[in-house]
Coordinates of C-alpha atoms and ligand atoms in Angstrom, one line a residue:
M417 CA -7.0 28.3 31.4
K418 CA -9.1 26.8 34.1
T419 CA -8.8 30.0 36.1
L420 CA -9.9 31.9 33.0
G421 CA -13.1 29.8 33.0
V422 CA -12.4 27.4 30.2
K423 CA -14.9 24.6 30.3
R424 CA -15.5 21.3 28.6
G425 CA -16.3 21.8 24.9
D426 CA -15.0 25.3 24.8
R427 CA -12.9 26.1 21.7
V428 CA -9.4 27.4 22.4
A429 CA -7.4 28.4 19.3
T430 CA -3.7 28.5 18.7
L431 CA -2.0 30.7 16.1
A432 CA 1.6 29.5 16.4
W433 CA 4.6 28.0 14.7
N434 CA 6.0 24.6 15.7
N435 CA 7.4 25.4 19.1
Y436 CA 7.3 24.0 22.6
R437 CA 4.5 26.2 24.0
H438 CA 2.3 25.1 21.1
L439 CA 3.1 21.5 22.0
E440 CA 2.1 22.2 25.6
A441 CA -1.2 23.6 24.3
Y442 CA -1.7 20.4 22.3
F443 CA -2.0 18.6 25.6
A444 CA -3.3 21.2 28.0
I445 CA -6.4 22.1 26.0
P446 CA -7.7 18.6 25.4
L447 CA -6.9 17.5 28.9
L448 CA -9.2 20.2 30.2
G449 CA -11.9 18.8 28.0
A450 CA -11.7 21.8 25.7
V451 CA -11.2 21.7 22.0
L452 CA -7.8 22.5 20.4
H453 CA -8.4 24.6 17.3
T454 CA -5.2 25.0 15.4
V455 CA -5.4 28.0 13.1
N456 CA -3.4 28.2 9.9
L457 CA -1.3 31.3 10.2
R458 CA -1.0 31.7 6.4
L459 CA -4.6 32.3 5.8
S460 CA -6.0 35.6 4.6
S461 CA -7.4 38.0 7.3
E462 CA -10.8 37.3 5.9
H463 CA -10.4 33.5 6.3
L464 CA -8.9 34.0 9.8
R465 CA -11.8 36.0 10.8
Y466 CA -14.3 33.5 9.4
I467 CA -12.8 30.4 11.1
I468 CA -12.3 32.0 14.5
N469 CA -15.9 33.2 14.5
H470 CA -17.2 30.0 12.9
A471 CA -15.5 27.9 15.6
E472 CA -16.6 30.4 18.2
D473 CA -13.2 30.4 19.8
R474 CA -13.2 31.7 23.4
I475 CA -9.4 32.0 24.0
L476 CA -6.6 32.6 21.5
L477 CA -3.0 31.5 22.2
V478 CA -0.8 33.5 19.8
D479 CA 2.9 33.6 19.1
E480 CA 4.1 37.2 19.9
E481 CA 5.5 37.7 16.4
L482 CA 2.2 36.6 14.8
L483 CA 0.0 39.2 16.7
P484 CA 0.1 41.6 13.7
L485 CA -1.9 39.0 11.7
L486 CA -4.9 39.8 14.0
D487 CA -4.7 43.6 13.7
P488 CA -7.0 43.9 10.8
I489 CA -9.7 41.7 12.3
W490 CA -9.4 42.3 16.0
D491 CA -12.7 44.3 16.1
N492 CA -14.6 41.5 14.5
L493 CA -13.9 38.6 16.9
P494 CA -17.0 38.8 19.2
T495 CA -16.6 35.3 20.8
V496 CA -12.9 35.8 21.9
Q497 CA -12.7 36.7 25.6
H498 CA -9.1 36.3 26.3
L499 CA -5.8 36.5 24.5
I500 CA -2.8 34.6 25.7
I501 CA 0.5 35.8 24.1
L502 CA 2.9 32.9 23.8
G503 CA 5.8 34.7 25.3
E504 CA 7.6 35.6 28.5
H505 CA 6.1 38.7 29.9
L506 CA 3.3 41.0 28.9
N507 CA 4.4 43.9 26.7
L508 CA 1.3 46.0 26.6
A509 CA 2.9 48.3 24.1
K510 CA 2.9 45.5 21.6
S511 CA -0.5 43.9 22.5
P512 CA -3.6 44.6 20.5
K513 CA -5.9 47.1 22.1
N514 CA -9.3 45.6 22.3
P515 CA -11.4 46.6 25.3
M516 CA -13.5 43.4 25.1
T517 CA -10.6 41.1 25.5
S518 CA -8.2 40.6 28.4
V519 CA -4.6 39.8 27.6
S520 CA -1.9 37.8 29.5
A521 CA 1.5 36.4 28.7
Y522 CA 1.8 32.7 28.7
E523 CA 4.7 32.4 31.1
D524 CA 3.2 34.9 33.5
L525 CA 0.1 32.8 33.7
L526 CA 2.1 29.6 34.2
A527 CA 4.2 31.2 36.9
Q528 CA 1.0 32.1 38.8
A529 CA -0.7 28.7 38.4
S530 CA -0.2 25.5 40.4
P531 CA 0.2 22.1 38.7
M532 CA -3.2 20.7 37.7
V533 CA -4.0 17.2 38.9
D534 CA -7.8 17.0 38.4
Y535 CA -8.1 16.4 34.7
D536 CA -11.5 15.5 33.4
P537 CA -11.5 11.7 34.0
D538 CA -15.2 11.3 33.0
L539 CA -14.7 12.8 29.6
P540 CA -16.6 10.5 27.1
E541 CA -14.2 9.1 24.5
D542 CA -16.2 10.6 21.7
S543 CA -15.9 14.2 23.0
L544 CA -14.1 16.6 20.8
L545 CA -10.3 16.9 21.2
G546 CA -9.6 19.3 18.3
M547 CA -10.5 20.9 15.1
C548 CA -8.8 22.0 11.9
Y549 CA -10.1 23.9 8.9
T550 CA -9.3 22.7 5.4
S551 CA -9.3 24.8 2.3
A552 CA -12.2 24.5 -0.1
T553 CA -11.9 25.0 -3.8
T554 CA -14.3 27.9 -3.5
G555 CA -15.7 29.7 -0.5
N556 CA -14.7 29.6 3.1
P557 CA -12.6 26.8 4.7
K558 CA -14.4 23.8 6.0
G559 CA -14.1 22.7 9.7
V560 CA -13.1 19.1 10.6
V561 CA -13.5 18.0 14.2
Y562 CA -11.4 15.2 15.9
S563 CA -12.5 13.1 18.8
H564 CA -10.4 11.8 21.7
R565 CA -11.1 8.3 20.5
G566 CA -10.1 9.1 16.9
I567 CA -6.9 10.8 17.8
A568 CA -5.9 8.0 20.3
L569 CA -6.4 5.3 17.7
H570 CA -4.7 7.4 15.0
S571 CA -1.7 7.9 17.3
L572 CA -1.5 4.1 17.8
A573 CA -1.7 3.7 14.0
M574 CA 1.4 6.0 13.6
G575 CA 3.3 3.5 15.8
L576 CA 2.6 0.4 13.8
A577 CA 5.6 -1.4 12.5
N578 CA 4.3 -1.1 8.9
T579 CA 3.6 2.6 9.1
S580 CA 5.9 5.2 10.6
A581 CA 6.7 2.9 13.6
I582 CA 7.3 5.9 15.9
A583 CA 8.9 4.6 19.0
E584 CA 10.6 5.5 22.3
N585 CA 14.1 5.5 20.7
D586 CA 13.2 7.9 17.9
T587 CA 13.8 11.6 17.6
V588 CA 11.0 12.9 15.5
M589 CA 10.9 16.3 13.7
P590 CA 7.6 17.4 12.2
V591 CA 8.4 20.0 9.6
V592 CA 4.7 19.8 8.7
P593 CA 3.2 22.8 10.6
M594 CA 1.3 22.1 13.8
F595 CA -1.7 24.0 12.1
H596 CA -1.8 21.4 9.3
V597 CA -3.8 18.4 10.4
N598 CA -2.1 18.4 13.9
A599 CA 1.3 18.1 12.3
W600 CA 0.0 14.8 11.0
G601 CA -0.6 13.6 14.5
I602 CA 3.1 13.4 15.3
P603 CA 3.1 15.4 18.5
F604 CA 0.4 13.1 20.0
S605 CA 2.1 9.9 19.1
A606 CA 5.7 11.0 19.7
I607 CA 4.9 12.2 23.2
W608 CA 2.7 9.2 24.0
F609 CA 5.4 6.7 22.9
G610 CA 8.2 8.6 24.7
A611 CA 10.1 9.7 21.6
N612 CA 12.1 12.9 21.5
I613 CA 10.5 15.7 19.5
V614 CA 12.4 18.5 17.6
L615 CA 10.3 21.5 16.7
P616 CA 11.9 23.7 14.0
G617 CA 10.2 27.0 15.0
P618 CA 9.2 29.9 12.6
A619 CA 9.6 29.4 8.8
P620 CA 12.6 27.1 8.8
T621 CA 14.8 27.2 5.7
P622 CA 16.1 24.0 4.1
E623 CA 19.5 24.9 5.6
D624 CA 17.9 25.2 9.1
L625 CA 16.3 21.8 8.7
V626 CA 19.6 20.1 7.6
R627 CA 21.4 21.6 10.6
L628 CA 18.7 20.6 13.0
M629 CA 18.5 17.0 11.6
S630 CA 22.2 16.7 12.0
E631 CA 22.7 18.4 15.4
E632 CA 19.7 16.7 17.0
Q633 CA 20.2 13.3 15.4
V634 CA 16.7 13.3 14.1
S635 CA 15.6 9.8 13.1
V636 CA 12.2 10.5 11.5
A637 CA 11.3 13.8 9.8
A638 CA 8.0 14.6 8.2
G639 CA 6.9 17.1 5.6
V640 CA 5.4 17.8 2.1
P641 CA 7.5 17.0 -1.0
T642 CA 8.5 20.6 -1.6
V643 CA 10.3 20.6 1.8
W644 CA 12.3 17.6 0.7
L645 CA 13.1 19.1 -2.7
G646 CA 14.6 22.0 -0.9
V647 CA 16.5 19.8 1.5
A648 CA 17.8 17.7 -1.4
K649 CA 19.2 20.9 -3.0
V650 CA 21.2 21.7 0.2
L651 CA 22.4 18.1 0.7
E652 CA 23.6 18.0 -3.0
K653 CA 25.8 21.0 -2.4
A654 CA 27.2 19.9 0.9
A655 CA 27.0 16.3 2.1
T656 CA 26.0 16.3 5.8
P657 CA 25.9 13.1 7.9
L658 CA 22.3 12.4 9.1
S659 CA 20.8 9.7 11.4
L660 CA 17.5 9.6 9.6
R661 CA 15.9 6.2 9.5
M662 CA 12.9 7.6 7.6
V663 CA 11.7 10.7 5.8
L664 CA 7.9 10.7 5.9
C665 CA 6.6 12.4 2.8
G666 CA 2.9 13.2 2.0
G667 CA 0.4 15.9 1.4
S668 CA 1.0 15.7 -2.3
A669 CA 2.5 13.1 -4.6
A670 CA 6.1 12.3 -3.8
P671 CA 7.9 12.3 -7.2
P672 CA 9.7 8.9 -7.7
A673 CA 12.9 10.8 -8.6
L674 CA 12.8 12.4 -5.1
I675 CA 12.5 9.0 -3.5
R676 CA 15.4 7.7 -5.6
T677 CA 17.6 10.7 -4.8
F678 CA 17.1 10.3 -1.0
E679 CA 17.7 6.6 -1.1
K680 CA 20.5 6.3 -3.6
T681 CA 22.4 9.6 -2.9
F682 CA 21.7 10.3 0.7
K683 CA 21.0 6.7 1.9
V684 CA 17.8 7.8 3.6
P685 CA 14.6 5.8 3.1
L686 CA 11.7 8.1 2.0
A687 CA 8.3 6.7 2.9
H688 CA 5.3 8.0 1.0
A689 CA 2.0 8.3 2.8
Y690 CA -1.4 9.8 1.9
G691 CA -4.2 11.4 3.8
M692 CA -6.2 14.5 4.2
T693 CA -7.5 16.8 7.0
E694 CA -10.6 14.7 7.1
T695 CA -8.6 11.5 7.7
S696 CA -6.5 12.9 10.7
P697 CA -4.6 12.4 8.2
L698 CA -3.0 8.9 8.0
A699 CA -5.0 6.8 5.5
T700 CA -2.6 4.9 3.3
F701 CA 1.1 4.2 3.7
S702 CA 3.5 2.9 1.1
R703 CA 5.7 0.0 2.2
L704 CA 6.9 -2.8 -0.1
K705 CA 5.2 -6.1 0.9
S706 CA 7.7 -8.8 1.7
T707 CA 6.2 -10.9 -1.1
L708 CA 7.2 -8.2 -3.6
S709 CA 10.9 -8.1 -2.6
G710 CA 11.9 -10.1 -5.7
L711 CA 10.9 -7.4 -8.1
T712 CA 13.4 -5.3 -10.0
E713 CA 14.6 -2.1 -8.4
D714 CA 12.6 0.0 -10.9
D715 CA 9.4 -2.0 -10.2
Q716 CA 9.9 -1.7 -6.4
L717 CA 10.3 2.1 -6.8
A718 CA 7.1 2.2 -8.9
I719 CA 5.2 0.5 -6.1
R720 CA 6.8 2.6 -3.3
S721 CA 5.9 5.7 -5.3
T722 CA 2.2 4.8 -5.0
Q723 CA 0.2 6.3 -2.2
G724 CA 0.4 2.8 -0.5
I725 CA -1.9 0.4 1.2
L726 CA -4.8 1.1 3.6
V727 CA -3.7 1.6 7.2
P728 CA -5.3 -1.0 9.5
G729 CA -8.4 0.3 11.2
L730 CA -9.9 2.1 8.2
S731 CA -12.1 0.9 5.4
M732 CA -11.7 2.0 1.8
R733 CA -13.8 1.9 -1.4
L734 CA -13.2 3.0 -5.0
R735 CA -16.4 4.4 -6.6
R736 CA -17.6 5.6 -9.9
D737 CA -21.2 6.3 -11.1
N738 CA -22.6 4.8 -7.9
E739 CA -20.8 1.5 -8.3
D740 CA -17.7 -0.1 -6.8
V741 CA -14.8 -0.1 -9.2
P742 CA -12.6 -3.2 -9.4
W743 CA -9.2 -3.2 -7.7
D744 CA -7.4 -4.2 -10.9
G745 CA -4.7 -1.4 -11.0
K746 CA -6.3 0.1 -14.1
S747 CA -9.9 1.2 -13.4
M748 CA -10.2 4.7 -12.0
G749 CA -12.7 5.8 -9.4
E750 CA -13.1 8.2 -6.4
L751 CA -11.5 7.1 -3.2
W752 CA -13.9 6.8 -0.2
F753 CA -12.8 6.2 3.4
K754 CA -14.5 5.3 6.7
G755 CA -13.2 4.6 10.2
P756 CA -12.6 5.8 13.7
W757 CA -10.3 8.7 12.6
V758 CA -12.2 9.7 9.5
A759 CA -14.6 12.6 9.7
D760 CA -18.2 12.0 8.9
E761 CA -19.2 15.6 8.5
Y762 CA -18.0 19.2 8.2
Y763 CA -18.5 21.2 11.4
H764 CA -21.8 23.1 11.1
D765 CA -21.5 23.3 7.4
P766 CA -24.1 22.5 4.7
R767 CA -21.3 21.3 2.4
T768 CA -21.3 18.1 4.5
E769 CA -24.0 16.8 2.1
D770 CA -21.6 16.9 -0.9
S771 CA -18.7 15.0 0.7
F772 CA -20.2 12.3 2.9
E773 CA -22.6 9.4 2.3
D774 CA -23.6 6.8 4.8
G775 CA -20.7 7.6 7.0
W776 CA -18.2 7.4 4.1
L777 CA -15.9 10.3 3.2
K778 CA -15.8 11.0 -0.5
T779 CA -12.3 12.3 -1.0
G780 CA -12.6 14.0 -4.4
D781 CA -9.3 12.1 -5.3
V782 CA -9.3 9.9 -8.3
A783 CA -7.3 6.7 -8.0
T784 CA -6.7 3.2 -9.1
I785 CA -6.1 0.3 -6.6
S786 CA -4.0 -2.7 -7.6
P787 CA -5.0 -6.3 -6.8
E788 CA -2.3 -6.1 -4.0
G789 CA -4.2 -3.1 -2.5
Y790 CA -1.8 -0.3 -3.6
V791 CA -3.6 3.0 -4.1
R792 CA -2.2 5.0 -7.0
L793 CA -3.6 8.6 -7.0
V794 CA -4.3 9.7 -10.5
D795 CA -5.2 13.2 -9.5
R796 CA -7.4 15.4 -7.5
T797 CA -10.7 15.7 -9.4
K798 CA -10.1 19.4 -9.8
D799 CA -6.6 19.0 -11.1
L800 CA -7.3 16.3 -13.7
V801 CA -6.9 17.7 -17.2
K802 CA -10.0 17.0 -19.2
S803 CA -9.0 17.0 -22.8
G804 CA -11.6 16.1 -25.4
G805 CA -13.6 14.0 -22.9
E806 CA -10.5 12.0 -21.8
W807 CA -8.6 12.4 -18.6
I808 CA -4.9 13.3 -18.4
S809 CA -3.1 12.9 -15.0
S810 CA -1.2 16.1 -14.1
V811 CA 0.6 14.1 -11.4
D812 CA 2.0 11.5 -13.9
L813 CA 3.3 14.2 -16.2
E814 CA 4.9 16.1 -13.2
N815 CA 6.6 13.0 -11.9
T816 CA 8.2 12.3 -15.3
I817 CA 9.3 15.9 -15.7
M818 CA 10.8 16.0 -12.2
A819 CA 12.9 12.9 -13.1
H820 CA 14.9 15.1 -15.4
P821 CA 18.3 15.7 -13.7
D822 CA 18.2 19.5 -14.4
V823 CA 14.7 20.1 -13.1
F824 CA 14.1 21.4 -9.6
E825 CA 10.3 21.6 -9.5
A826 CA 7.5 21.2 -12.1
A827 CA 3.7 21.5 -12.1
V828 CA 1.2 20.7 -14.9
V829 CA -2.2 22.3 -15.1
G830 CA -5.1 22.2 -17.5
V831 CA -6.2 25.5 -19.1
P832 CA -9.1 26.2 -21.4
H833 CA -8.7 25.3 -25.0
P834 CA -11.0 26.2 -27.9
K835 CA -11.2 22.8 -29.4
W836 CA -10.4 20.3 -26.6
D837 CA -12.0 22.1 -23.6
E838 CA -8.8 21.8 -21.7
R839 CA -5.1 21.1 -22.5
P840 CA -2.1 20.6 -20.3
L841 CA 0.5 23.3 -19.8
A842 CA 3.8 22.4 -18.0
F843 CA 5.6 24.8 -15.7
V844 CA 9.2 24.0 -15.0
V845 CA 11.8 25.4 -12.6
P846 CA 15.3 24.4 -13.7
K847 CA 18.0 23.7 -11.0
E848 CA 20.4 26.6 -10.4
N849 CA 22.7 27.3 -13.3
R850 CA 21.2 24.7 -15.5
Q851 CA 19.6 25.2 -18.9
I852 CA 16.7 23.1 -20.2
R853 CA 14.8 23.5 -23.4
K854 CA 11.2 22.9 -24.1
E855 CA 12.2 20.2 -26.6
D856 CA 14.1 18.3 -23.9
I857 CA 10.9 18.2 -21.7
I858 CA 8.7 17.1 -24.6
A859 CA 11.2 14.4 -25.6
L860 CA 11.3 13.1 -22.1
L861 CA 7.5 12.9 -21.9
S862 CA 7.2 11.4 -25.4
A863 CA 9.0 8.3 -24.2
D864 CA 6.3 7.6 -21.6
F865 CA 3.0 9.1 -22.8
P866 CA 0.8 9.1 -25.9
K867 CA 1.0 12.3 -28.0
W868 CA -2.3 13.7 -26.9
W869 CA -1.0 13.7 -23.3
L870 CA 1.9 16.0 -24.1
P871 CA 1.7 19.6 -22.8
D872 CA 0.8 22.3 -25.4
D873 CA 3.6 24.4 -24.0
V874 CA 6.4 24.4 -21.5
I875 CA 6.8 27.6 -19.5
F876 CA 9.9 28.2 -17.4
L877 CA 9.5 29.9 -14.0
Q878 CA 11.7 31.0 -11.1
E879 CA 9.4 29.2 -8.7
I880 CA 6.1 27.3 -8.6
P881 CA 3.6 29.2 -6.4
K882 CA 2.9 27.3 -3.1
T883 CA -0.2 26.9 -0.9
S884 CA -0.3 27.8 2.8
V885 CA 1.1 24.3 3.6
G886 CA 3.7 24.2 0.9
K887 CA 1.9 22.3 -1.9
F888 CA 2.0 23.4 -5.5
M889 CA -0.7 26.0 -5.9
K890 CA -2.1 24.9 -9.2
R891 CA -5.1 27.1 -8.9
A892 CA -2.9 30.2 -9.1
L893 CA -1.3 29.0 -12.3
R894 CA -4.7 28.0 -13.8
V895 CA -6.0 31.5 -13.1
Q896 CA -2.9 33.3 -14.4
Y897 CA -2.7 31.3 -17.6
Q898 CA -6.5 30.8 -18.2
E899 CA -6.3 32.7 -21.6
Y900 CA -3.0 31.3 -22.7
L901 CA -4.4 28.9 -25.3
T902 CA -7.5 30.9 -26.2
D903 CA -5.9 34.3 -26.7
P904 CA -5.8 34.9 -30.5
Q905 CA -3.0 37.4 -30.0
R906 CA -0.6 34.7 -28.9
Ligands
LIG202 P1 -5.5 21.0 1.2 O1 -6.8 20.8 0.4 O2 -5.4 22.4 1.8 O3 -4.3 20.6 0.5 P2 -5.3 18.6 2.8 O4 -3.9 18.7 3.4 O5 -6.4 18.1 3.7 O6 -5.7 20.1 2.5 O7 -5.2 18.0 1.4 C1 -5.5 16.6 1.2 C2 -5.3 16.3 -0.2 O8 -3.9 16.3 -0.5 C3 -5.8 14.9 -0.6 O9 -7.1 14.9 -0.8 C4 -4.9 14.6 -1.8 O10 -5.5 15.3 -3.0 C5 -3.6 15.4 -1.5 N1 -2.6 14.4 -1.0 C6 -2.3 14.1 0.3 N2 -1.3 13.2 0.3 C7 -1.0 12.9 -0.9 C8 0.0 12.0 -1.5 N3 0.8 11.3 -0.8 N4 0.0 12.0 -2.9 C9 -0.8 12.7 -3.6 N5 -1.7 13.6 -3.1 C10 -1.8 13.7 -1.8

């Protein structure tokens, strides 16, 4: 890349699965003083075009099989000067034909280059290391930039005994894509601490993950809850001996039933953590404090199912109507964070004004915090069901539905209602060959929630739609069912 003229501060983008060349790029780009821009390969062409142009990427490193993603936009990437195909040798027949851009194969370039010893030792610690775009509710994705200082401190935080404690004797497998918040920072910390790292490659199935975890004796694996729901399905069919000391689960709420299944049935501790692109992402981590070990098993599970306590190094507030909300486990407010690995702006974006105040990040997540400091996420502001002026937590309803032994996945969304503004609808995917009735779901919820929280209907689906990083895509359900309770024909 140095030969190609990459300089300090230049943006170099990757469009790649979790593989070893991508991992090499994770280090090569920042060590040059350039900025590692990991591009989400599941974005629409329009968003791909927007973010590559907005970041003004100079070089693209692209997995060979992902090249077709660029075909529709190739003529609209004016800042890109060079394409490096992450493969063995250049196959010009397959390469995009763009006269403005020179093309090389990664391994060809490596074979011609000599080992580099002169890194940029004077790089200031606040220089940019990387950037990642996060989805916005409406409009284009928003860019978040990471500094060397922030990522170094975040990597240390991932090694703390009371977080994921990644260490030299671990074999760590990030299932979370390397284009999703730097695979939660795992590549940086795992390599720094000398752990082994297992990269699952393109679109791994739950069967692939189980095989890899078993063959490679993975000790820590990290991914969103839907990944672990899929893995649980495989393990329930065929018990496989695993060496996991921890499944790290975050990105959306880990259902308590999932934590219980992993621990009781598979004997694997499932640790729940919370964060966002803007927090690099580690912000809170759920561990049971030693002083709480006398609680009943159910109470312990309830605490471990929360999003956890603040990771050392960050500051946290709970805010509502311009005031701090008490940490009493009941009062709800918006979570705010500040700290060395928390963004304080969006990259060249006027939307910065809506989400940051005095260096604090306003997350848009509604939570309670207990006197012990455990954060319990009630909902994303945009997912809360606002029924007759009151709030209903879609997450709480989902967690209870997913505790039903015949339920595989469930999502609850608010849809317009003529009288109450919004009412909840539940979407349920039964496990294979199981039958569930609407009445069973309502009876289950009635035991835990007041009548006005109960969904107006339960709709059975084959699958809950997922976002580009595997979270439930509630927006799609909201759009599809927006007239469900207002349609007089129904
Ligand atoms: P996207 O908006 O595309 O999902 P992020 O990965 O940055 O991008 O999403 C961060 C959001 O994900 C948080 O603001 C929060 O709403 C949700 N989230 C992350 N971790 C958890 C968790 N453990 N429990 C519940 N929600 C979570």
